[in-house]
Coordinates of C-alpha atoms in Angstrom, one line a residue:
Chain A
M5 CA 14.3 -39.6 4.6
S6 CA 11.6 -37.1 3.6
K7 CA 10.0 -37.5 0.4
Y8 CA 10.2 -33.5 0.2
V9 CA 13.2 -31.2 -0.4
L10 CA 11.9 -28.1 0.5
L11 CA 8.6 -28.8 2.1
R12 CA 10.0 -31.0 4.9
H13 CA 7.9 -29.9 7.3
R14 CA 5.0 -32.1 5.7
D15 CA 6.4 -35.2 6.9
I16 CA 8.9 -33.9 9.7
P17 CA 6.8 -32.6 12.2
N18 CA 8.4 -29.4 14.3
I19 CA 11.5 -29.3 11.5
K20 CA 10.9 -25.6 12.4
D21 CA 12.5 -26.1 16.1
L22 CA 16.5 -26.1 15.9
K23 CA 16.8 -29.4 17.7
V24 CA 14.4 -31.3 15.4
Y25 CA 16.3 -29.6 12.4
Q26 CA 19.7 -30.6 14.1
D27 CA 18.5 -34.4 14.4
Q28 CA 17.9 -34.2 10.7
D29 CA 21.4 -33.3 9.9
G30 CA 20.8 -29.9 10.3
F31 CA 23.3 -27.2 9.7
K32 CA 26.0 -30.2 9.2
A33 CA 26.1 -29.0 5.4
F34 CA 27.2 -25.5 6.5
K35 CA 29.7 -26.8 9.0
K36 CA 31.1 -28.7 6.5
A37 CA 31.4 -25.8 4.0
V38 CA 33.0 -23.6 6.5
T39 CA 35.2 -26.3 7.9
S40 CA 36.4 -28.1 5.0
L41 CA 35.6 -26.6 1.7
D42 CA 37.0 -23.3 -0.1
Q43 CA 34.3 -21.1 -1.2
G44 CA 35.1 -21.5 -4.8
E45 CA 33.9 -25.2 -4.4
V46 CA 30.8 -24.5 -3.1
T47 CA 30.1 -22.5 -5.7
E48 CA 31.5 -25.2 -8.1
I49 CA 29.0 -27.9 -6.3
V50 CA 25.7 -25.5 -6.7
K51 CA 27.0 -24.9 -10.4
A52 CA 27.1 -28.9 -10.8
S53 CA 23.5 -29.4 -9.4
G54 CA 22.3 -27.3 -12.2
L55 CA 20.1 -25.2 -9.9
R56 CA 18.3 -22.4 -11.2
G57 CA 16.8 -19.4 -9.8
R58 CA 13.2 -20.1 -8.2
G59 CA 12.2 -16.6 -8.2
G60 CA 10.8 -16.5 -12.1
A61 CA 13.9 -15.9 -14.2
G62 CA 15.6 -19.5 -13.7
F63 CA 19.0 -17.9 -13.9
P64 CA 21.5 -20.6 -13.2
T65 CA 22.4 -20.0 -9.2
G66 CA 26.1 -21.3 -9.4
L67 CA 26.7 -19.2 -12.4
K68 CA 25.4 -16.2 -10.7
W69 CA 27.6 -16.6 -7.6
S70 CA 30.7 -17.2 -10.0
F71 CA 29.8 -13.8 -11.4
M72 CA 30.6 -11.7 -8.0
D73 CA 33.6 -9.3 -8.6
Q74 CA 36.8 -10.3 -6.5
D75 CA 38.4 -7.0 -6.5
N76 CA 35.6 -5.2 -4.8
W77 CA 34.8 -5.7 -1.3
P78 CA 32.7 -6.4 0.8
H79 CA 30.4 -8.9 -0.6
Y80 CA 26.7 -8.9 0.3
V81 CA 24.0 -11.6 0.2
V82 CA 20.4 -10.6 -0.2
A83 CA 17.6 -13.1 0.3
N84 CA 14.3 -11.9 -1.9
A85 CA 11.6 -12.7 0.3
D86 CA 9.1 -10.2 -1.5
E87 CA 6.7 -12.4 -2.5
S88 CA 4.0 -10.4 -4.3
E89 CA 2.9 -11.9 -7.7
P90 CA -0.7 -12.7 -8.1
G91 CA -0.5 -16.5 -7.7
T92 CA 2.7 -17.1 -5.8
F93 CA 2.8 -18.2 -2.2
K94 CA 5.3 -20.5 -1.6
D95 CA 8.4 -18.7 0.1
R96 CA 5.8 -18.0 3.0
E97 CA 4.9 -21.5 3.6
I98 CA 8.8 -22.4 3.4
I99 CA 9.6 -19.4 5.9
E100 CA 6.6 -20.4 8.0
E101 CA 7.4 -23.9 8.3
N102 CA 11.1 -24.9 7.5
P103 CA 12.7 -21.5 8.1
L104 CA 16.2 -23.3 9.2
Q105 CA 16.8 -24.9 6.3
F106 CA 16.3 -21.7 4.5
L107 CA 18.6 -19.7 6.8
E108 CA 21.1 -22.5 6.3
G109 CA 20.6 -22.2 2.7
V110 CA 21.4 -18.2 3.1
A111 CA 24.4 -19.0 5.5
I112 CA 26.1 -21.4 2.9
G113 CA 25.3 -18.8 -0.2
S114 CA 27.0 -16.3 2.1
Y115 CA 30.1 -18.6 2.8
A116 CA 30.3 -19.3 -0.8
V117 CA 30.8 -15.6 -1.9
G118 CA 32.9 -14.7 1.0
A119 CA 29.9 -12.2 2.3
Q120 CA 30.0 -11.8 6.0
L121 CA 26.5 -9.7 6.1
A122 CA 23.4 -11.1 4.4
Y123 CA 20.1 -9.6 4.6
I124 CA 16.4 -11.1 4.0
Y125 CA 14.0 -8.6 2.5
L126 CA 10.5 -9.4 3.0
R127 CA 7.5 -7.7 2.0
G128 CA 6.3 -5.4 4.8
E129 CA 2.9 -7.6 5.1
F130 CA 5.3 -10.7 6.3
W131 CA 5.7 -8.5 9.4
Q132 CA 4.9 -11.7 11.7
L133 CA 7.3 -13.7 9.5
A134 CA 10.1 -11.3 10.1
E135 CA 9.7 -11.2 13.9
F136 CA 9.7 -14.9 13.7
L137 CA 12.5 -15.1 11.7
D138 CA 14.2 -12.8 13.8
G139 CA 13.8 -15.2 16.7
K140 CA 15.4 -18.2 14.9
I141 CA 18.2 -16.0 13.7
N142 CA 18.9 -15.4 17.3
E143 CA 18.8 -19.0 18.3
L144 CA 21.6 -19.7 15.9
E145 CA 23.8 -16.9 17.1
K146 CA 23.2 -18.5 20.7
A147 CA 24.0 -22.2 19.5
G148 CA 27.1 -20.8 17.7
L149 CA 25.9 -21.3 14.2
L150 CA 25.8 -18.0 13.1
G151 CA 27.9 -14.7 14.5
E152 CA 31.5 -14.5 15.1
N153 CA 34.5 -17.0 14.3
L154 CA 32.1 -19.8 13.3
F155 CA 33.2 -23.4 14.0
G156 CA 36.4 -21.9 15.1
T157 CA 37.3 -20.5 11.5
E158 CA 37.9 -17.0 10.4
Y159 CA 34.7 -16.9 8.8
S160 CA 31.8 -14.5 10.6
L161 CA 28.4 -14.1 9.5
K162 CA 25.5 -11.8 10.4
I163 CA 21.7 -12.1 8.8
H164 CA 19.4 -9.2 9.6
T165 CA 15.8 -9.1 8.4
H166 CA 14.7 -6.0 6.5
L167 CA 10.8 -5.3 5.9
G168 CA 9.5 -3.8 2.6
A169 CA 6.4 -1.7 2.9
G170 CA 4.0 -2.7 0.1
A171 CA 5.2 -2.4 -3.2
Y172 CA 5.3 -5.4 -5.7
I173 CA 8.3 -3.8 -7.7
C174 CA 10.4 -4.4 -4.7
G175 CA 10.6 -8.1 -5.9
E176 CA 13.0 -6.6 -9.0
E177 CA 16.2 -7.4 -7.6
T178 CA 17.7 -3.9 -8.3
A179 CA 14.4 -1.9 -7.1
L180 CA 14.9 -4.4 -3.9
L181 CA 18.5 -3.0 -3.7
E182 CA 17.2 0.6 -3.7
S183 CA 14.6 -0.1 -1.1
L184 CA 17.3 -1.6 1.2
E185 CA 18.9 1.1 0.6
G186 CA 16.6 3.3 2.1
K187 CA 15.0 4.8 -1.1
R188 CA 11.9 4.2 -3.3
G189 CA 11.8 0.9 -4.5
Q190 CA 12.7 1.6 -8.5
P191 CA 15.0 -0.6 -10.9
R192 CA 18.2 0.5 -11.5
L193 CA 19.5 0.5 -15.4
R194 CA 21.2 -2.5 -16.1
P195 CA 24.2 -3.6 -16.7
P196 CA 26.1 -3.3 -14.3
F197 CA 23.9 -6.3 -12.5
P198 CA 24.2 -6.7 -9.0
P199 CA 27.6 -9.2 -8.4
S200 CA 29.3 -6.4 -9.8
F201 CA 27.4 -3.3 -8.3
G202 CA 24.7 -4.2 -6.1
L203 CA 23.8 -3.4 -2.5
Y204 CA 26.0 0.0 -1.4
G205 CA 27.7 -0.1 -4.9
K206 CA 29.2 -3.5 -3.5
P207 CA 29.1 -7.1 -5.3
T208 CA 25.7 -8.5 -4.2
V209 CA 24.0 -12.1 -4.9
V210 CA 20.2 -11.7 -4.8
N211 CA 18.4 -15.1 -4.6
N212 CA 14.9 -16.2 -3.9
V213 CA 14.0 -18.1 -0.8
E214 CA 13.1 -21.2 -2.5
T215 CA 16.6 -21.0 -4.2
F216 CA 18.5 -20.7 -0.9
T217 CA 16.3 -23.7 0.5
N218 CA 17.6 -25.7 -2.1
I219 CA 20.9 -25.3 -1.0
P220 CA 21.6 -27.2 2.3
L221 CA 20.5 -30.8 0.7
I222 CA 22.6 -30.2 -2.6
M223 CA 25.3 -29.7 0.0
E224 CA 24.6 -32.8 1.7
N225 CA 23.5 -35.3 -0.8
G226 CA 25.8 -34.0 -3.8
A227 CA 25.4 -32.1 -7.4
E228 CA 24.2 -35.4 -8.6
W229 CA 21.5 -36.6 -6.6
Y230 CA 19.8 -33.1 -7.1
R231 CA 20.1 -33.3 -11.0
D232 CA 18.9 -36.9 -10.9
L233 CA 15.6 -35.7 -9.1
G234 CA 14.6 -33.6 -12.4
T235 CA 15.0 -33.7 -16.1
E236 CA 17.9 -33.0 -18.2
D237 CA 16.8 -29.7 -18.8
S238 CA 15.5 -28.8 -15.4
A239 CA 17.3 -30.4 -12.5
G240 CA 15.7 -31.0 -9.1
V241 CA 12.2 -30.1 -7.6
K242 CA 10.0 -27.3 -7.6
V243 CA 7.5 -25.9 -5.6
F244 CA 4.2 -25.1 -7.3
S245 CA 1.5 -22.7 -6.0
L246 CA -2.0 -23.7 -7.4
S247 CA -4.6 -21.3 -7.2
G248 CA -7.8 -20.4 -9.1
R249 CA -10.6 -22.6 -9.9
V250 CA -9.6 -25.6 -8.3
K251 CA -10.9 -27.7 -5.9
K252 CA -7.8 -27.9 -3.4
P253 CA -5.3 -24.8 -3.9
G254 CA -2.1 -24.9 -2.2
N255 CA 1.6 -25.4 -2.7
Y256 CA 2.9 -29.0 -4.1
E257 CA 6.2 -30.1 -4.4
L258 CA 6.8 -31.8 -7.4
P259 CA 10.0 -33.1 -9.7
F260 CA 10.5 -31.2 -12.9
G261 CA 9.0 -33.4 -15.5
S262 CA 5.6 -33.8 -13.8
T263 CA 2.6 -32.6 -15.6
Y264 CA -0.1 -29.9 -15.3
R265 CA -2.7 -32.7 -15.7
E266 CA -0.8 -34.3 -12.6
L267 CA -0.7 -31.0 -10.6
I268 CA -4.5 -29.6 -11.4
F269 CA -6.4 -33.0 -11.4
E270 CA -4.5 -35.3 -9.1
H271 CA -3.0 -33.1 -6.6
G272 CA -5.3 -30.1 -7.0
G273 CA -8.5 -32.4 -7.0
G274 CA -9.6 -31.0 -10.2
I275 CA -11.9 -28.0 -11.2
L276 CA -14.2 -26.6 -8.9
N277 CA -17.8 -27.8 -9.5
D278 CA -16.4 -30.1 -12.3
A279 CA -16.7 -27.5 -14.8
Q280 CA -14.4 -27.8 -17.8
I281 CA -10.8 -26.3 -17.5
K282 CA -9.9 -23.4 -20.1
A283 CA -6.8 -21.8 -19.2
I284 CA -3.9 -21.9 -17.2
M285 CA -1.6 -19.2 -16.1
P286 CA 1.8 -21.1 -15.6
A287 CA 3.4 -17.8 -14.1
G288 CA 1.1 -15.8 -11.9
A289 CA -0.6 -12.5 -13.1
S290 CA 2.6 -12.0 -15.6
S291 CA 2.2 -15.2 -17.7
A292 CA 1.9 -15.9 -21.2
I293 CA -1.7 -17.3 -20.6
L294 CA -2.1 -21.2 -22.2
R295 CA -5.3 -22.5 -23.6
A296 CA -5.7 -25.7 -22.1
S297 CA -5.6 -29.0 -24.1
D298 CA -4.6 -32.4 -23.8
K299 CA -1.3 -31.1 -25.0
V300 CA -0.7 -28.7 -22.9
L301 CA -2.0 -30.7 -19.9
D302 CA 0.3 -33.5 -20.7
T303 CA 3.5 -31.3 -21.4
P304 CA 6.2 -32.2 -18.5
L305 CA 6.9 -29.0 -16.6
E306 CA 10.2 -28.2 -17.3
Y307 CA 12.0 -24.6 -18.3
A308 CA 12.2 -25.3 -22.1
S309 CA 8.9 -27.2 -22.7
I310 CA 6.8 -24.4 -21.1
R311 CA 8.6 -22.4 -23.2
K312 CA 7.9 -24.3 -26.2
L313 CA 4.3 -23.8 -25.6
G314 CA 4.5 -20.2 -25.6
S315 CA 4.7 -19.3 -21.8
D316 CA 7.0 -19.5 -19.2
L317 CA 7.5 -21.5 -16.2
G318 CA 8.2 -18.3 -14.2
S319 CA 8.1 -18.8 -10.4
G320 CA 5.5 -21.9 -10.9
S321 CA 2.5 -19.9 -9.9
V322 CA -0.2 -21.9 -11.5
I323 CA -3.3 -20.0 -11.9
V324 CA -6.4 -21.9 -13.5
I325 CA -9.2 -20.3 -15.0
D326 CA -12.2 -22.2 -16.0
E327 CA -15.0 -21.9 -18.3
T328 CA -17.0 -19.6 -16.4
I329 CA -14.5 -17.4 -16.7
S330 CA -14.1 -14.6 -19.6
M331 CA -10.5 -13.5 -20.4
D332 CA -11.5 -10.0 -20.9
W333 CA -12.1 -9.9 -17.2
V334 CA -8.9 -11.5 -16.6
I335 CA -6.8 -9.1 -18.3
K336 CA -9.0 -6.5 -16.5
K337 CA -7.6 -7.9 -12.9
T338 CA -4.2 -8.5 -14.3
I339 CA -4.0 -4.9 -15.5
D340 CA -5.5 -3.6 -12.3
F341 CA -2.6 -5.1 -10.6
F342 CA 0.4 -3.9 -12.8
K343 CA -1.5 -0.3 -13.1
H344 CA -1.4 -0.1 -9.1
E345 CA 2.4 -1.8 -9.1
S346 CA 4.2 0.2 -11.8
C347 CA 6.9 2.2 -10.0
G348 CA 6.3 5.1 -12.4
K349 CA 9.9 5.3 -13.3
C350 CA 9.9 4.6 -17.2
T351 CA 7.2 6.0 -19.6
P352 CA 6.1 2.8 -21.4
C353 CA 5.3 1.0 -18.4
R354 CA 3.7 4.2 -16.2
E355 CA 1.7 5.5 -18.9
G356 CA 1.0 2.5 -21.2
N357 CA -0.4 0.6 -18.0
Y358 CA -2.8 3.4 -17.6
W359 CA -4.1 3.1 -20.9
M360 CA -4.4 -0.5 -20.7
S361 CA -6.4 -0.2 -17.6
Y362 CA -8.6 2.5 -19.1
L363 CA -9.6 0.0 -22.5
T364 CA -9.6 -3.3 -20.4
R365 CA -12.3 -1.7 -18.2
K366 CA -13.8 -0.4 -21.1
I367 CA -14.0 -3.7 -22.9
H368 CA -14.8 -5.8 -20.0
S369 CA -17.9 -3.2 -19.1
G370 CA -19.3 -4.3 -22.5
E371 CA -17.9 -2.1 -25.3
K372 CA -16.3 -5.1 -27.1
T373 CA -15.7 -3.1 -30.6
E374 CA -13.2 -4.4 -33.0
E375 CA -11.6 -0.5 -32.4
Q376 CA -10.9 -0.9 -29.0
I377 CA -9.8 -4.5 -28.9
Q378 CA -7.2 -3.3 -31.9
L379 CA -6.2 -0.3 -29.9
L380 CA -5.5 -2.3 -26.7
Y381 CA -3.6 -4.7 -28.8
D382 CA -1.6 -1.7 -30.4
V383 CA -0.8 -0.3 -26.9
A384 CA 0.3 -3.7 -25.6
S385 CA 2.5 -3.9 -28.5
N386 CA 4.1 -0.9 -27.9
I387 CA 5.2 -1.4 -24.4
Q388 CA 6.6 -4.4 -25.1
G389 CA 10.3 -4.7 -25.3
K390 CA 10.7 -1.0 -24.3
C391 CA 10.5 -1.1 -20.3
L392 CA 13.3 -0.8 -18.1
C393 CA 12.4 -3.8 -15.9
A394 CA 10.5 -7.3 -16.5
L395 CA 7.0 -5.3 -14.7
G396 CA 6.6 -3.5 -17.7
E397 CA 7.1 -6.3 -20.1
F398 CA 4.8 -8.7 -17.8
S399 CA 2.1 -6.5 -18.0
V400 CA 1.5 -7.0 -21.7
M401 CA 1.8 -10.9 -21.6
G402 CA -1.6 -11.8 -20.6
V403 CA -3.2 -9.0 -22.9
L404 CA -1.6 -10.2 -26.1
T405 CA -1.8 -13.9 -25.4
S406 CA -5.6 -13.7 -24.2
I407 CA -6.4 -11.5 -27.3
D408 CA -4.5 -14.0 -29.5
R409 CA -5.6 -17.0 -27.8
F410 CA -9.0 -16.5 -26.9
P411 CA -10.4 -14.1 -29.6
E412 CA -14.2 -15.4 -29.1
D413 CA -13.7 -13.9 -25.6
F414 CA -13.3 -10.3 -27.2
G415 CA -16.1 -11.0 -30.1
R416 CA -13.8 -12.0 -32.6
E417 CA -14.2 -15.3 -34.7
P418 CA -12.9 -18.3 -32.4
I419 CA -9.9 -20.0 -33.7
G420 CA -10.3 -23.6 -35.5
S421 CA -8.1 -25.6 -33.5
D422 CA -6.1 -25.3 -30.2
K423 CA -2.8 -23.2 -30.9
G424 CA -2.1 -24.0 -27.1
Chain B
M5 CA 13.2 17.9 21.1
N6 CA 13.1 14.8 19.0
D7 CA 10.3 12.9 20.3
L8 CA 10.6 10.0 18.4
L9 CA 14.2 9.3 19.7
S10 CA 12.9 10.3 23.3
K11 CA 10.1 7.5 22.9
Y12 CA 12.0 4.7 21.4
P13 CA 15.5 5.0 22.1
E14 CA 16.2 1.5 22.3
E15 CA 14.4 0.3 19.4
I16 CA 16.3 2.9 17.4
K17 CA 19.6 1.7 18.7
T18 CA 18.4 -1.9 17.4
I19 CA 17.5 -0.8 14.0
L20 CA 20.4 1.1 13.6
A21 CA 22.7 -1.7 14.4
K22 CA 21.6 -3.7 11.6
Y23 CA 23.3 -1.7 9.0
P24 CA 26.7 -0.5 8.2
S25 CA 27.4 2.7 10.3
E26 CA 28.0 4.8 7.0
Q27 CA 25.0 3.5 5.5
K28 CA 22.5 4.7 8.0
R29 CA 19.9 6.0 5.3
S30 CA 18.9 2.4 4.9
A31 CA 17.1 2.7 8.4
V32 CA 14.3 4.8 6.8
M33 CA 11.8 2.2 6.4
P34 CA 12.0 0.5 10.1
L35 CA 12.0 4.0 11.4
L36 CA 8.7 4.9 9.3
F37 CA 7.0 1.5 10.6
L38 CA 8.0 2.8 14.4
A39 CA 6.6 6.5 13.5
Q40 CA 3.1 5.1 12.9
R41 CA 3.2 2.1 15.4
K42 CA 1.1 4.1 17.9
E43 CA -1.4 6.1 16.0
G44 CA -1.5 4.2 12.8
Y45 CA -0.2 7.0 10.5
I46 CA 3.0 9.2 10.3
R47 CA 2.7 12.7 11.6
E48 CA 4.5 15.5 9.5
Q49 CA 6.7 16.2 12.8
A50 CA 8.3 12.5 12.3
L51 CA 9.5 12.8 8.8
S52 CA 11.6 15.6 10.2
E53 CA 12.9 13.5 13.2
I54 CA 13.6 10.6 11.2
S55 CA 15.7 13.2 8.7
Q56 CA 17.5 14.3 11.8
I57 CA 18.3 10.9 13.0
L58 CA 19.5 9.6 9.5
D59 CA 21.4 12.9 8.3
I60 CA 19.2 13.0 5.1
Q61 CA 17.0 15.4 3.6
E62 CA 13.3 15.5 4.7
T63 CA 11.7 15.1 1.2
E64 CA 14.0 11.8 1.1
V65 CA 11.7 10.4 3.9
A66 CA 8.4 12.0 2.6
T67 CA 8.5 10.4 -0.7
L68 CA 8.7 7.0 0.8
V69 CA 5.5 7.5 2.5
G70 CA 3.7 8.4 -0.6
F71 CA 5.6 5.5 -2.6
Y72 CA 4.9 2.4 -0.2
T73 CA 1.2 1.5 0.4
L74 CA 1.8 0.4 3.8
F75 CA 2.9 3.9 5.1
H76 CA -0.1 6.0 6.0
D77 CA -0.1 10.2 6.1
G78 CA -3.7 10.4 7.4
K79 CA -6.0 9.2 10.4
T80 CA -7.5 6.0 9.4
G81 CA -9.7 3.6 11.5
I82 CA -7.8 1.9 14.8
Y83 CA -8.1 -1.1 12.7
H84 CA -7.1 -1.1 9.0
I85 CA -8.7 -4.1 7.2
Q86 CA -7.2 -4.6 3.6
V87 CA -8.7 -7.2 1.6
C88 CA -7.1 -8.7 -1.6
T89 CA -9.2 -8.5 -4.4
D90 CA -6.3 -9.4 -6.9
L91 CA -7.4 -12.2 -9.8
C92 CA -6.5 -15.4 -7.6
C93 CA -8.8 -13.9 -4.6
A94 CA -11.2 -12.5 -7.1
L95 CA -11.8 -16.1 -8.5
R96 CA -12.7 -17.4 -5.2
G97 CA -15.0 -14.7 -4.2
S98 CA -13.1 -12.0 -2.7
E99 CA -15.3 -9.3 -4.5
D100 CA -18.4 -10.4 -3.3
F101 CA -16.9 -10.8 0.1
L102 CA -15.7 -7.0 0.2
T103 CA -19.0 -5.8 -1.1
G104 CA -20.9 -7.9 1.6
L105 CA -18.7 -6.4 4.5
C106 CA -18.7 -3.0 3.5
E107 CA -22.6 -3.2 3.1
A108 CA -22.7 -4.5 6.6
L109 CA -20.6 -1.6 7.8
E110 CA -22.4 0.9 6.1
I111 CA -19.3 2.3 4.5
K112 CA -17.7 2.1 0.6
P113 CA -14.1 0.5 0.3
G114 CA -11.5 3.3 1.3
E115 CA -13.8 4.6 4.2
T116 CA -13.8 4.4 7.9
S117 CA -16.6 3.2 10.1
Q118 CA -18.8 5.7 12.1
D119 CA -17.2 4.8 15.4
G120 CA -13.8 5.1 13.7
M121 CA -12.9 1.5 14.5
V122 CA -12.0 0.1 11.1
T123 CA -11.1 1.4 7.9
V124 CA -12.0 -1.1 5.0
E125 CA -10.2 -1.1 1.8
E126 CA -9.1 -3.1 -1.6
V127 CA -5.5 -4.1 -1.8
K128 CA -2.9 -6.0 -4.1
C129 CA -1.8 -9.5 -3.9
L130 CA -0.9 -10.5 -0.2
A131 CA 0.6 -14.1 -1.2
A132 CA -2.2 -16.0 0.1
C133 CA -3.8 -16.9 -3.1
D134 CA -4.9 -20.4 -2.0
K135 CA -7.0 -18.9 1.4
A136 CA -9.1 -16.4 -0.5
P137 CA -11.2 -14.5 0.7
M138 CA -8.6 -13.0 3.0
F139 CA -7.0 -9.8 4.4
Q140 CA -4.8 -8.2 6.7
V141 CA -5.3 -6.1 9.5
Q142 CA -3.0 -3.6 10.2
G143 CA -3.1 -2.3 13.9
K144 CA -1.9 -1.4 17.4
D145 CA -0.2 -5.0 17.4
G146 CA 1.6 -4.8 13.9
I147 CA 0.2 -6.7 11.0
S148 CA -1.8 -10.1 11.0
Y149 CA -3.3 -12.5 8.2
H150 CA -6.9 -13.7 8.3
E151 CA -8.0 -16.3 5.8
N152 CA -10.6 -18.6 4.3
C153 CA -12.9 -15.9 5.6
N154 CA -16.7 -14.9 5.3
V155 CA -18.8 -11.7 6.4
D156 CA -20.1 -13.1 9.2
N157 CA -17.0 -14.4 10.9
T158 CA -15.2 -11.2 9.9
L159 CA -18.0 -9.1 11.7
E160 CA -17.9 -11.0 14.6
M161 CA -14.2 -10.6 14.7
I162 CA -14.8 -6.7 14.5
Q163 CA -17.4 -6.6 17.0
E164 CA -14.9 -8.2 19.6
W165 CA -12.3 -5.6 18.8
R166 CA -15.3 -3.0 19.7
E167 CA -15.9 -4.9 23.0
S168 CA -12.3 -4.9 24.0
G169 CA -11.9 -1.3 22.9
A170 CA -14.9 -0.1 25.3
A171 CA -13.1 -2.4 28.0
E172 CA -10.0 -0.5 27.6
Q173 CA -11.5 2.9 27.9
E174 CA -13.7 2.1 30.7
E175 CA -10.0 0.8 32.7
T176 CA -8.7 4.1 31.6
K177 CA -11.3 6.1 33.3

């Protein structure tokens, strides 16, 4: 058996081929679900597994599925493959190398909520990946694993890919649905949430690629098996995308409860040029940035413990900053990104990011006056809590935590001990 | 006369079949990709052709061209190089790579080389942070990723495009 749950291609060569995947019991779980389990039973197993959404929000997956409005049909399933957050590159590897496990997960999820039509929304840049997936879907249809009256039952399922065209905001689930409907990708006011009002106004489950890829093995090995892989707080395993100033950047699948020290120094080979580690961004460009200390490095990677440190585990996109980098440059870069990607719908995010961009550039170019820094801090604080979606909220995290936790990089008095 | 429809009847049928028949509007982005496939940008005429195919307003098509960065409404180089200079890539030298590449091509970011072969621009995260410097190329054959790049091997690739472009021109003569 593979030592991996998600990145199984790393020890099972060619698992992307249907024959190999089926030799590894591929599509048995889907068949078992369709032929012998009630739709509700599948959701119950996923609920019991403790699986939480891997796109960043960490919402319990089974619970989301159980929210689907049973009085409004048809139901839809949408897989979110719009991976666009600086620091995140896990879904691409999963789709490229272990596509059938992902597709089986989408199929099981669709069965669980009674959807007969599912879409995979990929960022437009994943053009080659979409063609590749189309080929795999075609193969599954020919093999009778997708399509009409599956396994001799009443249940039918079609899966289609749909390409975005370059907009980070489309990773936000309601913006994604707008985009899939052929509109500009701008978030909707919520509630209602997609399980009651989703694609074309119908109940819709939207889950991340990694989330779906967990499902086949949970169905095969049971909820308890999955829970036992992780910790009490965070069940199972997670793919961490490690990037920045490390020797061996890449994706690492680790059980929850591992530490940053293991991730960065054992798997990632340590810091480039053996410099000192300075900061960790646990969740890509949206991170509340942590000052690297022994306490932080040895904290178990779990949703709750990272929150206690004053950040979020998010999608597990760990960006490492070393001593050669100044935080005023880091936030100039993150704000460049958010300013460009703000969809323009709500004022605090649209205008706020414009001003934060103006100020972070000014500060980075040398105008580190107390007045400018305080103004930046005030603008960021005024954006916080007032945006239509998470993008605006994310944009201020790096700014506020950099100024709070790395005051010396902004010409302020250094703090005595690590607030970490 | 609908040029798009007469040029790509089969492709359009396949695209429309993906969506419920009463939700044709969902096909607007795939059709925009189709419209810019050959020339690398979307002509104004295509906007009205798409709006006819989908029974929506022309402005509802046009608004997407401005919103999404992969749609272009003006002529660019035959190959459109987009270099990611976001945080993670910048931590691994992508800003120097972009500067070096542009200097070698004697252009500024956003400009097209004199022979009209390549446009180079900066772009936001492409989900390849562990393999920077990296860029994507939008060209005749869709979009491809190029990772762990340096200026020399990128210039070699551009030289190959130039040579194969010249060869193609020879053939059509």
